[in-house]
mmCIF file of C-alpha atoms and ligand atoms in Angstrom:
data_model
loop_
_atom_site.group_PDB
_atom_site.id
_atom_site.type_symbol
_atom_site.label_atom_id
_atom_site.label_comp_id
_atom_site.label_asym_id
_atom_site.label_seq_id
_atom_site.Cartn_x
_atom_site.Cartn_y
_atom_site.Cartn_z
ATOM 1 C CA MET A 1 -99.469 40.317 148.234
ATOM 2 C CA ARG A 2 -96.003 41.603 149.136
ATOM 3 C CA HIS A 3 -94.773 44.032 151.803
ATOM 4 C CA LEU A 4 -91.522 45.962 152.217
ATOM 5 C CA ILE A 5 -90.287 45.446 155.758
ATOM 6 C CA SER A 6 -86.564 44.853 155.197
ATOM 7 C CA PRO A 7 -84.397 45.845 152.218
ATOM 8 C CA LEU A 8 -83.865 42.116 151.632
ATOM 9 C CA ASP A 9 -87.547 41.593 150.840
ATOM 10 C CA PHE A 10 -86.718 42.488 147.228
ATOM 11 C CA SER A 11 -84.254 40.435 145.189
ATOM 12 C CA VAL A 12 -81.424 42.227 143.403
ATOM 13 C CA ASP A 13 -83.310 41.802 140.109
ATOM 14 C CA GLU A 14 -86.502 43.211 141.603
ATOM 15 C CA LEU A 15 -84.540 46.151 142.976
ATOM 16 C CA ASP A 16 -82.995 46.704 139.593
ATOM 17 C CA GLU A 17 -86.470 46.849 138.007
ATOM 18 C CA LEU A 18 -87.647 49.240 140.698
ATOM 19 C CA LEU A 19 -84.716 51.630 140.202
ATOM 20 C CA LYS A 20 -85.244 51.595 136.428
ATOM 21 C CA LEU A 21 -88.916 52.353 136.926
ATOM 22 C CA ALA A 22 -87.962 55.251 139.234
ATOM 23 C CA ASN A 23 -85.588 56.603 136.559
ATOM 24 C CA ASP A 24 -88.381 56.412 133.983
ATOM 25 C CA ILE A 25 -90.790 58.171 136.342
ATOM 26 C CA GLU A 26 -88.236 60.968 136.780
ATOM 27 C CA LYS A 27 -87.921 61.374 133.005
ATOM 28 C CA ASN A 28 -91.585 60.923 132.044
ATOM 29 C CA PRO A 29 -93.726 61.940 135.021
ATOM 30 C CA LYS A 30 -96.788 62.596 132.864
ATOM 31 C CA ASN A 31 -96.992 58.915 131.897
ATOM 32 C CA TYR A 32 -97.666 58.061 135.541
ATOM 33 C CA ALA A 33 -99.954 60.930 136.529
ATOM 34 C CA HIS A 34 -103.079 58.730 136.597
ATOM 35 C CA ALA A 35 -101.530 55.368 137.459
ATOM 36 C CA CYS A 36 -103.187 55.316 140.898
ATOM 37 C CA ASP A 37 -106.444 57.123 140.166
ATOM 38 C CA GLY A 38 -109.032 56.074 142.730
ATOM 39 C CA LEU A 39 -106.482 54.431 145.057
ATOM 40 C CA LYS A 40 -105.526 55.509 148.594
ATOM 41 C CA LEU A 41 -102.289 55.496 150.582
ATOM 42 C CA ALA A 42 -102.477 55.585 154.388
ATOM 43 C CA THR A 43 -99.486 57.073 156.216
ATOM 44 C CA CYS A 44 -99.463 55.894 159.848
ATOM 45 C CA PHE A 45 -96.642 57.740 161.577
ATOM 46 C CA TYR A 46 -96.133 57.150 165.303
ATOM 47 C CA GLU A 47 -92.807 59.037 165.189
ATOM 48 C CA PRO A 48 -91.779 62.438 163.772
ATOM 49 C CA SER A 49 -90.938 62.707 160.087
ATOM 50 C CA THR A 50 -90.664 65.331 157.390
ATOM 51 C CA ARG A 51 -89.213 63.754 154.260
ATOM 52 C CA THR A 52 -90.412 60.205 154.588
ATOM 53 C CA ARG A 53 -94.060 61.024 155.214
ATOM 54 C CA LEU A 54 -94.274 63.965 152.848
ATOM 55 C CA SER A 55 -92.383 62.187 150.074
ATOM 56 C CA PHE A 56 -94.769 59.223 150.390
ATOM 57 C CA GLU A 57 -97.719 61.580 150.210
ATOM 58 C CA ALA A 58 -96.231 63.529 147.290
ATOM 59 C CA ALA A 59 -95.525 60.201 145.557
ATOM 60 C CA MET A 60 -99.143 59.033 145.834
ATOM 61 C CA LEU A 61 -100.513 62.432 144.794
ATOM 62 C CA ASN A 62 -98.158 62.463 141.762
ATOM 63 C CA LEU A 63 -99.642 59.101 140.775
ATOM 64 C CA GLY A 64 -103.177 60.501 140.880
ATOM 65 C CA GLY A 65 -104.082 58.732 144.134
ATOM 66 C CA SER A 66 -105.276 60.125 147.465
ATOM 67 C CA ILE A 67 -103.820 60.077 150.961
ATOM 68 C CA LEU A 68 -105.063 59.753 154.515
ATOM 69 C CA GLY A 69 -103.363 59.101 157.826
ATOM 70 C CA PHE A 70 -101.900 60.506 161.013
ATOM 71 C CA SER A 71 -98.532 62.048 161.778
ATOM 72 C CA SER A 72 -98.110 61.353 165.483
ATOM 73 C CA ALA A 73 -99.119 58.701 167.990
ATOM 74 C CA ASP A 74 -100.883 61.407 170.030
ATOM 75 C CA SER A 75 -103.321 62.110 167.235
ATOM 76 C CA SER A 76 -104.267 58.446 166.722
ATOM 77 C CA SER A 77 -105.995 55.875 168.918
ATOM 78 C CA ALA A 78 -102.542 54.663 169.986
ATOM 79 C CA ALA A 79 -102.946 57.360 172.639
ATOM 80 C CA LYS A 80 -105.963 55.367 173.933
ATOM 81 C CA GLY A 81 -103.956 52.147 173.984
ATOM 82 C CA GLU A 82 -104.912 50.596 170.630
ATOM 83 C CA SER A 83 -102.415 48.039 169.302
ATOM 84 C CA VAL A 84 -100.706 48.398 165.930
ATOM 85 C CA SER A 85 -102.358 45.114 164.876
ATOM 86 C CA ASP A 86 -105.851 46.433 165.496
ATOM 87 C CA THR A 87 -105.098 49.760 163.835
ATOM 88 C CA ILE A 88 -103.800 48.106 160.658
ATOM 89 C CA ARG A 89 -106.787 45.753 160.432
ATOM 90 C CA VAL A 90 -109.074 48.740 160.371
ATOM 91 C CA ILE A 91 -106.905 50.753 157.989
ATOM 92 C CA SER A 92 -106.900 47.795 155.589
ATOM 93 C CA SER A 93 -110.538 48.575 154.916
ATOM 94 C CA TYR A 94 -109.924 52.309 154.429
ATOM 95 C CA ALA A 95 -106.878 52.329 152.126
ATOM 96 C CA ASP A 96 -105.148 50.249 149.424
ATOM 97 C CA ILE A 97 -101.582 50.492 150.753
ATOM 98 C CA CYS A 98 -99.994 51.713 153.986
ATOM 99 C CA ALA A 99 -96.668 53.218 155.064
ATOM 100 C CA ILE A 100 -95.979 52.891 158.778
ATOM 101 C CA ARG A 101 -93.318 54.425 161.035
ATOM 102 C CA HIS A 102 -93.067 53.327 164.647
ATOM 103 C CA PRO A 103 -90.522 53.723 167.470
ATOM 104 C CA LYS A 104 -90.552 49.972 168.229
ATOM 105 C CA GLU A 105 -88.324 47.574 166.314
ATOM 106 C CA GLY A 106 -90.481 45.019 164.525
ATOM 107 C CA ALA A 107 -93.701 47.088 164.550
ATOM 108 C CA ALA A 108 -94.004 47.107 160.754
ATOM 109 C CA LEU A 109 -93.500 43.341 160.629
ATOM 110 C CA VAL A 110 -96.276 42.836 163.181
ATOM 111 C CA ALA A 111 -98.518 45.172 161.181
ATOM 112 C CA SER A 112 -97.852 43.261 157.953
ATOM 113 C CA SER A 113 -98.894 39.980 159.567
ATOM 114 C CA LYS A 114 -102.358 41.363 160.311
ATOM 115 C CA SER A 115 -102.802 43.549 157.257
ATOM 116 C CA GLY A 116 -105.086 43.072 154.292
ATOM 117 C CA ILE A 117 -103.084 45.615 152.232
ATOM 118 C CA PRO A 118 -99.366 45.966 151.382
ATOM 119 C CA VAL A 119 -97.395 47.443 154.296
ATOM 120 C CA ILE A 120 -94.266 49.529 153.844
ATOM 121 C CA ASN A 121 -91.871 49.954 156.746
ATOM 122 C CA ALA A 122 -91.109 53.675 156.929
ATOM 123 C CA GLY A 123 -88.738 53.153 159.875
ATOM 124 C CA ASP A 124 -89.012 50.857 162.913
ATOM 125 C CA GLY A 125 -87.039 52.229 165.868
ATOM 126 C CA GLY A 126 -83.286 51.817 165.503
ATOM 127 C CA HIS A 127 -83.749 48.767 163.280
ATOM 128 C CA GLN A 128 -84.453 49.323 159.564
ATOM 129 C CA HIS A 129 -85.532 51.996 157.118
ATOM 130 C CA PRO A 130 -85.834 50.245 153.754
ATOM 131 C CA THR A 131 -87.387 53.109 151.770
ATOM 132 C CA GLN A 132 -84.522 55.396 152.755
ATOM 133 C CA THR A 133 -82.285 52.653 151.399
ATOM 134 C CA LEU A 134 -84.199 52.624 148.114
ATOM 135 C CA THR A 135 -83.673 56.386 148.007
ATOM 136 C CA ASP A 136 -79.949 55.963 148.709
ATOM 137 C CA LEU A 137 -79.585 53.242 146.070
ATOM 138 C CA LEU A 138 -81.414 55.316 143.465
ATOM 139 C CA THR A 139 -79.173 58.306 144.260
ATOM 140 C CA ILE A 140 -75.976 56.268 143.899
ATOM 141 C CA TYR A 141 -77.222 54.389 140.822
ATOM 142 C CA SER A 142 -78.370 57.575 139.062
ATOM 143 C CA LEU A 143 -75.266 59.640 139.833
ATOM 144 C CA LYS A 144 -72.557 56.956 139.651
ATOM 145 C CA ASN A 145 -74.171 54.635 137.076
ATOM 146 C CA ARG A 146 -73.387 51.613 139.207
ATOM 147 C CA LEU A 147 -74.067 50.040 142.593
ATOM 148 C CA GLY A 148 -71.015 47.792 142.885
ATOM 149 C CA ASN A 149 -67.256 48.313 142.943
ATOM 150 C CA MET A 150 -67.029 51.163 145.369
ATOM 151 C CA THR A 151 -65.802 52.097 148.818
ATOM 152 C CA ILE A 152 -68.512 53.482 151.029
ATOM 153 C CA GLY A 153 -67.818 55.414 154.214
ATOM 154 C CA LEU A 154 -70.630 55.421 156.754
ATOM 155 C CA CYS A 155 -70.051 58.093 159.369
ATOM 156 C CA GLY A 156 -71.702 59.105 162.624
ATOM 157 C CA ASP A 157 -74.218 57.170 164.680
ATOM 158 C CA LEU A 158 -73.796 53.672 163.298
ATOM 159 C CA LYS A 159 -75.313 52.119 166.407
ATOM 160 C CA PHE A 160 -78.776 53.649 166.345
ATOM 161 C CA GLY A 161 -78.875 54.828 162.723
ATOM 162 C CA ARG A 162 -81.441 52.599 161.049
ATOM 163 C CA THR A 163 -80.667 54.017 157.608
ATOM 164 C CA VAL A 164 -77.114 52.713 157.988
ATOM 165 C CA HIS A 165 -78.276 49.228 158.982
ATOM 166 C CA SER A 166 -80.598 48.965 156.011
ATOM 167 C CA LEU A 167 -78.062 50.363 153.553
ATOM 168 C CA ILE A 168 -75.390 47.855 154.630
ATOM 169 C CA HIS A 169 -77.871 44.975 154.211
ATOM 170 C CA ALA A 170 -78.764 46.135 150.728
ATOM 171 C CA LEU A 171 -75.281 46.915 149.430
ATOM 172 C CA ILE A 172 -73.550 43.673 150.394
ATOM 173 C CA ARG A 173 -75.425 41.982 147.541
ATOM 174 C CA TYR A 174 -73.432 43.938 144.922
ATOM 175 C CA PRO A 175 -69.898 42.952 143.871
ATOM 176 C CA GLY A 176 -66.796 44.850 144.944
ATOM 177 C CA ILE A 177 -68.321 46.747 147.881
ATOM 178 C CA LYS A 178 -66.016 47.838 150.697
ATOM 179 C CA PHE A 179 -67.170 49.652 153.824
ATOM 180 C CA VAL A 180 -65.313 52.090 156.038
ATOM 181 C CA LEU A 181 -67.276 52.423 159.274
ATOM 182 C CA ILE A 182 -66.444 55.760 160.895
ATOM 183 C CA SER A 183 -67.806 56.328 164.390
ATOM 184 C CA PRO A 184 -66.855 57.013 167.973
ATOM 185 C CA GLU A 185 -66.252 53.822 169.973
ATOM 186 C CA GLU A 186 -69.663 54.063 171.675
ATOM 187 C CA LEU A 187 -71.600 54.395 168.411
ATOM 188 C CA ARG A 188 -70.100 51.522 166.419
ATOM 189 C CA VAL A 189 -72.415 49.278 164.363
ATOM 190 C CA PRO A 190 -74.336 46.678 166.406
ATOM 191 C CA ASP A 191 -72.654 43.271 166.742
ATOM 192 C CA TYR A 192 -75.240 41.557 164.538
ATOM 193 C CA ILE A 193 -74.294 43.815 161.630
ATOM 194 C CA ARG A 194 -70.562 43.227 162.130
ATOM 195 C CA GLU A 195 -70.801 39.456 162.694
ATOM 196 C CA ASP A 196 -73.922 38.205 160.893
ATOM 197 C CA VAL A 197 -73.999 40.597 157.986
ATOM 198 C CA LEU A 198 -70.442 41.735 157.218
ATOM 199 C CA LYS A 199 -68.148 38.948 158.463
ATOM 200 C CA LYS A 200 -70.479 36.109 157.524
ATOM 201 C CA ASN A 201 -70.665 37.362 153.941
ATOM 202 C CA ASN A 202 -66.914 38.090 153.723
ATOM 203 C CA ILE A 203 -67.489 41.765 153.039
ATOM 204 C CA PRO A 204 -64.302 43.825 153.459
ATOM 205 C CA PHE A 205 -64.702 46.551 156.076
ATOM 206 C CA THR A 206 -62.635 48.650 158.436
ATOM 207 C CA GLU A 207 -63.744 50.503 161.542
ATOM 208 C CA LEU A 208 -62.105 53.766 162.506
ATOM 209 C CA GLU A 209 -62.742 56.925 164.438
ATOM 210 C CA ARG A 210 -61.166 59.774 162.443
ATOM 211 C CA LEU A 211 -63.093 60.915 159.377
ATOM 212 C CA GLU A 212 -59.914 62.493 157.953
ATOM 213 C CA ASP A 213 -58.231 59.072 157.846
ATOM 214 C CA ALA A 214 -61.031 57.622 155.743
ATOM 215 C CA LEU A 215 -61.827 60.478 153.365
ATOM 216 C CA PRO A 216 -59.149 59.962 150.662
ATOM 217 C CA ASP A 217 -60.342 56.408 149.875
ATOM 218 C CA LEU A 218 -64.088 56.971 149.645
ATOM 219 C CA ASP A 219 -66.348 56.932 146.583
ATOM 220 C CA ILE A 220 -69.401 57.643 148.759
ATOM 221 C CA LEU A 221 -69.511 59.362 152.145
ATOM 222 C CA TYR A 222 -72.797 58.675 153.948
ATOM 223 C CA MET A 223 -73.090 61.087 156.886
ATOM 224 C CA THR A 224 -75.635 60.554 159.662
ATOM 225 C CA ARG A 225 -77.043 62.477 162.592
ATOM 226 C CA VAL A 226 -76.499 61.300 166.171
ATOM 227 C CA GLN A 227 -79.918 59.799 166.981
ATOM 228 C CA LYS A 228 -80.837 61.861 170.031
ATOM 229 C CA GLU A 229 -84.194 60.154 170.591
ATOM 230 C CA ARG A 230 -82.584 56.712 171.013
ATOM 231 C CA PHE A 231 -80.136 57.717 173.776
ATOM 232 C CA PHE A 232 -80.838 56.681 177.321
ATOM 233 C CA ASN A 233 -79.377 59.831 178.823
ATOM 234 C CA GLU A 234 -78.940 63.411 177.658
ATOM 235 C CA GLU A 235 -75.329 63.585 178.888
ATOM 236 C CA ASP A 236 -74.123 60.895 176.470
ATOM 237 C CA TYR A 237 -75.920 62.593 173.601
ATOM 238 C CA VAL A 238 -74.378 65.977 174.373
ATOM 239 C CA ARG A 239 -70.917 64.385 174.464
ATOM 240 C CA MET A 240 -71.404 62.697 171.082
ATOM 241 C CA LYS A 241 -73.472 65.141 169.098
ATOM 242 C CA ASP A 242 -70.696 67.210 167.552
ATOM 243 C CA PHE A 243 -68.172 64.413 167.210
ATOM 244 C CA TYR A 244 -68.118 64.833 163.417
ATOM 245 C CA ILE A 245 -68.453 68.031 161.459
ATOM 246 C CA LEU A 246 -67.735 67.824 157.748
ATOM 247 C CA THR A 247 -66.232 71.124 156.615
ATOM 248 C CA LYS A 248 -64.982 72.496 153.303
ATOM 249 C CA GLU A 249 -61.453 72.168 154.550
ATOM 250 C CA LYS A 250 -61.799 68.459 155.351
ATOM 251 C CA LEU A 251 -63.340 67.887 151.934
ATOM 252 C CA ASN A 252 -60.001 68.828 150.367
ATOM 253 C CA LEU A 253 -58.878 65.349 151.401
ATOM 254 C CA ALA A 254 -61.640 63.639 149.389
ATOM 255 C CA LYS A 255 -61.771 62.485 145.765
ATOM 256 C CA GLU A 256 -63.094 64.957 143.213
ATOM 257 C CA ASP A 257 -65.985 62.645 142.334
ATOM 258 C CA MET A 258 -66.877 61.413 145.816
ATOM 259 C CA LEU A 259 -70.585 61.823 146.586
ATOM 260 C CA ILE A 260 -71.787 63.060 149.981
ATOM 261 C CA LEU A 261 -75.122 61.563 150.997
ATOM 262 C CA HIS A 262 -77.151 62.155 154.155
ATOM 263 C CA PRO A 263 -80.663 60.819 154.857
ATOM 264 C CA LEU A 264 -81.438 64.178 156.573
ATOM 265 C CA PRO A 265 -82.353 65.822 158.889
ATOM 266 C CA ARG A 266 -78.893 67.338 159.284
ATOM 267 C CA VAL A 267 -78.027 68.834 162.632
ATOM 268 C CA ASN A 268 -74.357 69.917 162.839
ATOM 269 C CA GLU A 269 -72.560 67.049 161.129
ATOM 270 C CA ILE A 270 -72.293 68.783 157.764
ATOM 271 C CA SER A 271 -71.367 72.440 157.807
ATOM 272 C CA VAL A 272 -73.746 74.483 155.600
ATOM 273 C CA GLU A 273 -70.745 75.797 153.634
ATOM 274 C CA VAL A 274 -70.447 72.272 152.153
ATOM 275 C CA ASP A 275 -73.909 72.545 150.545
ATOM 276 C CA ASP A 276 -72.516 74.382 147.497
ATOM 277 C CA ASP A 277 -69.883 71.752 146.779
ATOM 278 C CA PRO A 278 -70.880 69.724 143.684
ATOM 279 C CA ARG A 279 -70.170 66.553 145.655
ATOM 280 C CA ALA A 280 -72.947 67.377 148.149
ATOM 281 C CA VAL A 281 -76.010 65.552 146.809
ATOM 282 C CA TYR A 282 -78.189 65.200 149.917
ATOM 283 C CA PHE A 283 -80.893 67.580 148.737
ATOM 284 C CA LYS A 284 -81.000 65.870 145.354
ATOM 285 C CA GLN A 285 -81.194 62.589 147.293
ATOM 286 C CA ALA A 286 -84.373 63.792 149.061
ATOM 287 C CA GLN A 287 -85.859 64.478 145.615
ATOM 288 C CA TYR A 288 -85.010 60.952 144.442
ATOM 289 C CA GLY A 289 -86.987 59.763 147.465
ATOM 290 C CA VAL A 290 -90.212 60.776 145.737
ATOM 291 C CA TYR A 291 -89.460 58.933 142.467
ATOM 292 C CA VAL A 292 -88.442 55.755 144.224
ATOM 293 C CA ARG A 293 -91.524 55.807 146.458
ATOM 294 C CA MET A 294 -93.697 56.286 143.368
ATOM 295 C CA ALA A 295 -92.026 53.229 141.861
ATOM 296 C CA LEU A 296 -92.494 51.292 145.101
ATOM 297 C CA ILE A 297 -96.192 52.124 145.450
ATOM 298 C CA LEU A 298 -96.803 51.115 141.812
ATOM 299 C CA THR A 299 -94.881 47.867 142.214
ATOM 300 C CA LEU A 300 -96.549 46.755 145.461
ATOM 301 C CA LEU A 301 -100.002 47.615 144.112
ATOM 302 C CA LYS A 302 -99.271 45.626 140.951
ATOM 303 C CA TRP A 303 -98.241 42.573 142.994
ATOM 304 C CA ARG A 304 -101.499 42.508 145.012
HETATM 305 C C1 LIG B 1 -83.835 59.178 158.956
HETATM 306 C C2 LIG B 1 -84.667 58.334 159.898
HETATM 307 O O1 LIG B 1 -85.808 58.672 160.183
HETATM 308 O O2 LIG B 1 -84.135 57.323 160.334
HETATM 309 N N1 LIG B 1 -84.562 60.232 158.395
HETATM 310 C C3 LIG B 1 -85.236 60.017 157.233
HETATM 311 O O3 LIG B 1 -86.156 59.240 157.170
HETATM 312 N N2 LIG B 1 -84.792 60.653 156.150
HETATM 313 C C4 LIG B 1 -82.555 59.646 159.523
HETATM 314 C C5 LIG B 1 -82.577 60.405 160.809
HETATM 315 O O4 LIG B 1 -83.643 60.666 161.391
HETATM 316 O O5 LIG B 1 -81.507 60.777 161.247
#
């Protein structure tokens, strides 16, 4: 049995297979409409979510399976003090596969160690978000026809943004990747990403503060929201929240074929006027999230 806790849990070849399966699912959805008949997905969400939970549920329903679960800690026995380990033991006898989101770093890993069914990390605190990464990879792969040889700008809250951490981990395994890390001083990537992931693997990267300085060089611009819920005080959040706003005017500096991704939810960091630009693919990206989660559910169930 395999789990997906970190984006590195899949080899590059396995990822390649998964993305191809997702592409096939997009093209031939009918072929998969009964692939999970009689099987159940549990979604255990201890933190708010729209896309991740609903795209998991849509994915399982599209495969002919059923869903059960909870969407907040308050509505589960966590509110009575039950541990994640105990909850997952019980859920293992109710469902065939489980997606879990939790505010604590490492919660999904703990769950997987006690689980009798495959566990998917749907976000653990400010740490990792591997299924968003699968979504991001599928978006880039489908729209650019490659995953290597590109310059990727990651902009916004690089400190707390778990989607950024997971995406960096995943992309360094492809050739010719360069990163431009665009953030205010206080929201730079954590040291372990800079030292143990980027420097250790000799990945070229620059860190800068002004989005305008980076824009002309980028093949992908990955915008992120300032992660309000991970700040220790409101004052710091208020100071940082509108640090970046991507506007139509700024986009004039970018390449014609640059893609703008965002894991969503968007707050103010991308002006709505940008939505009509053909380079803005974040809503399409959310749609890819369903295909890739269908592929993931099928793959993990096959490996049981
Ligand atoms: C992201 C997350 O939860 O980390 N959202 C998502 O799953 N698409 C990004 C965010 O909340 O900013």
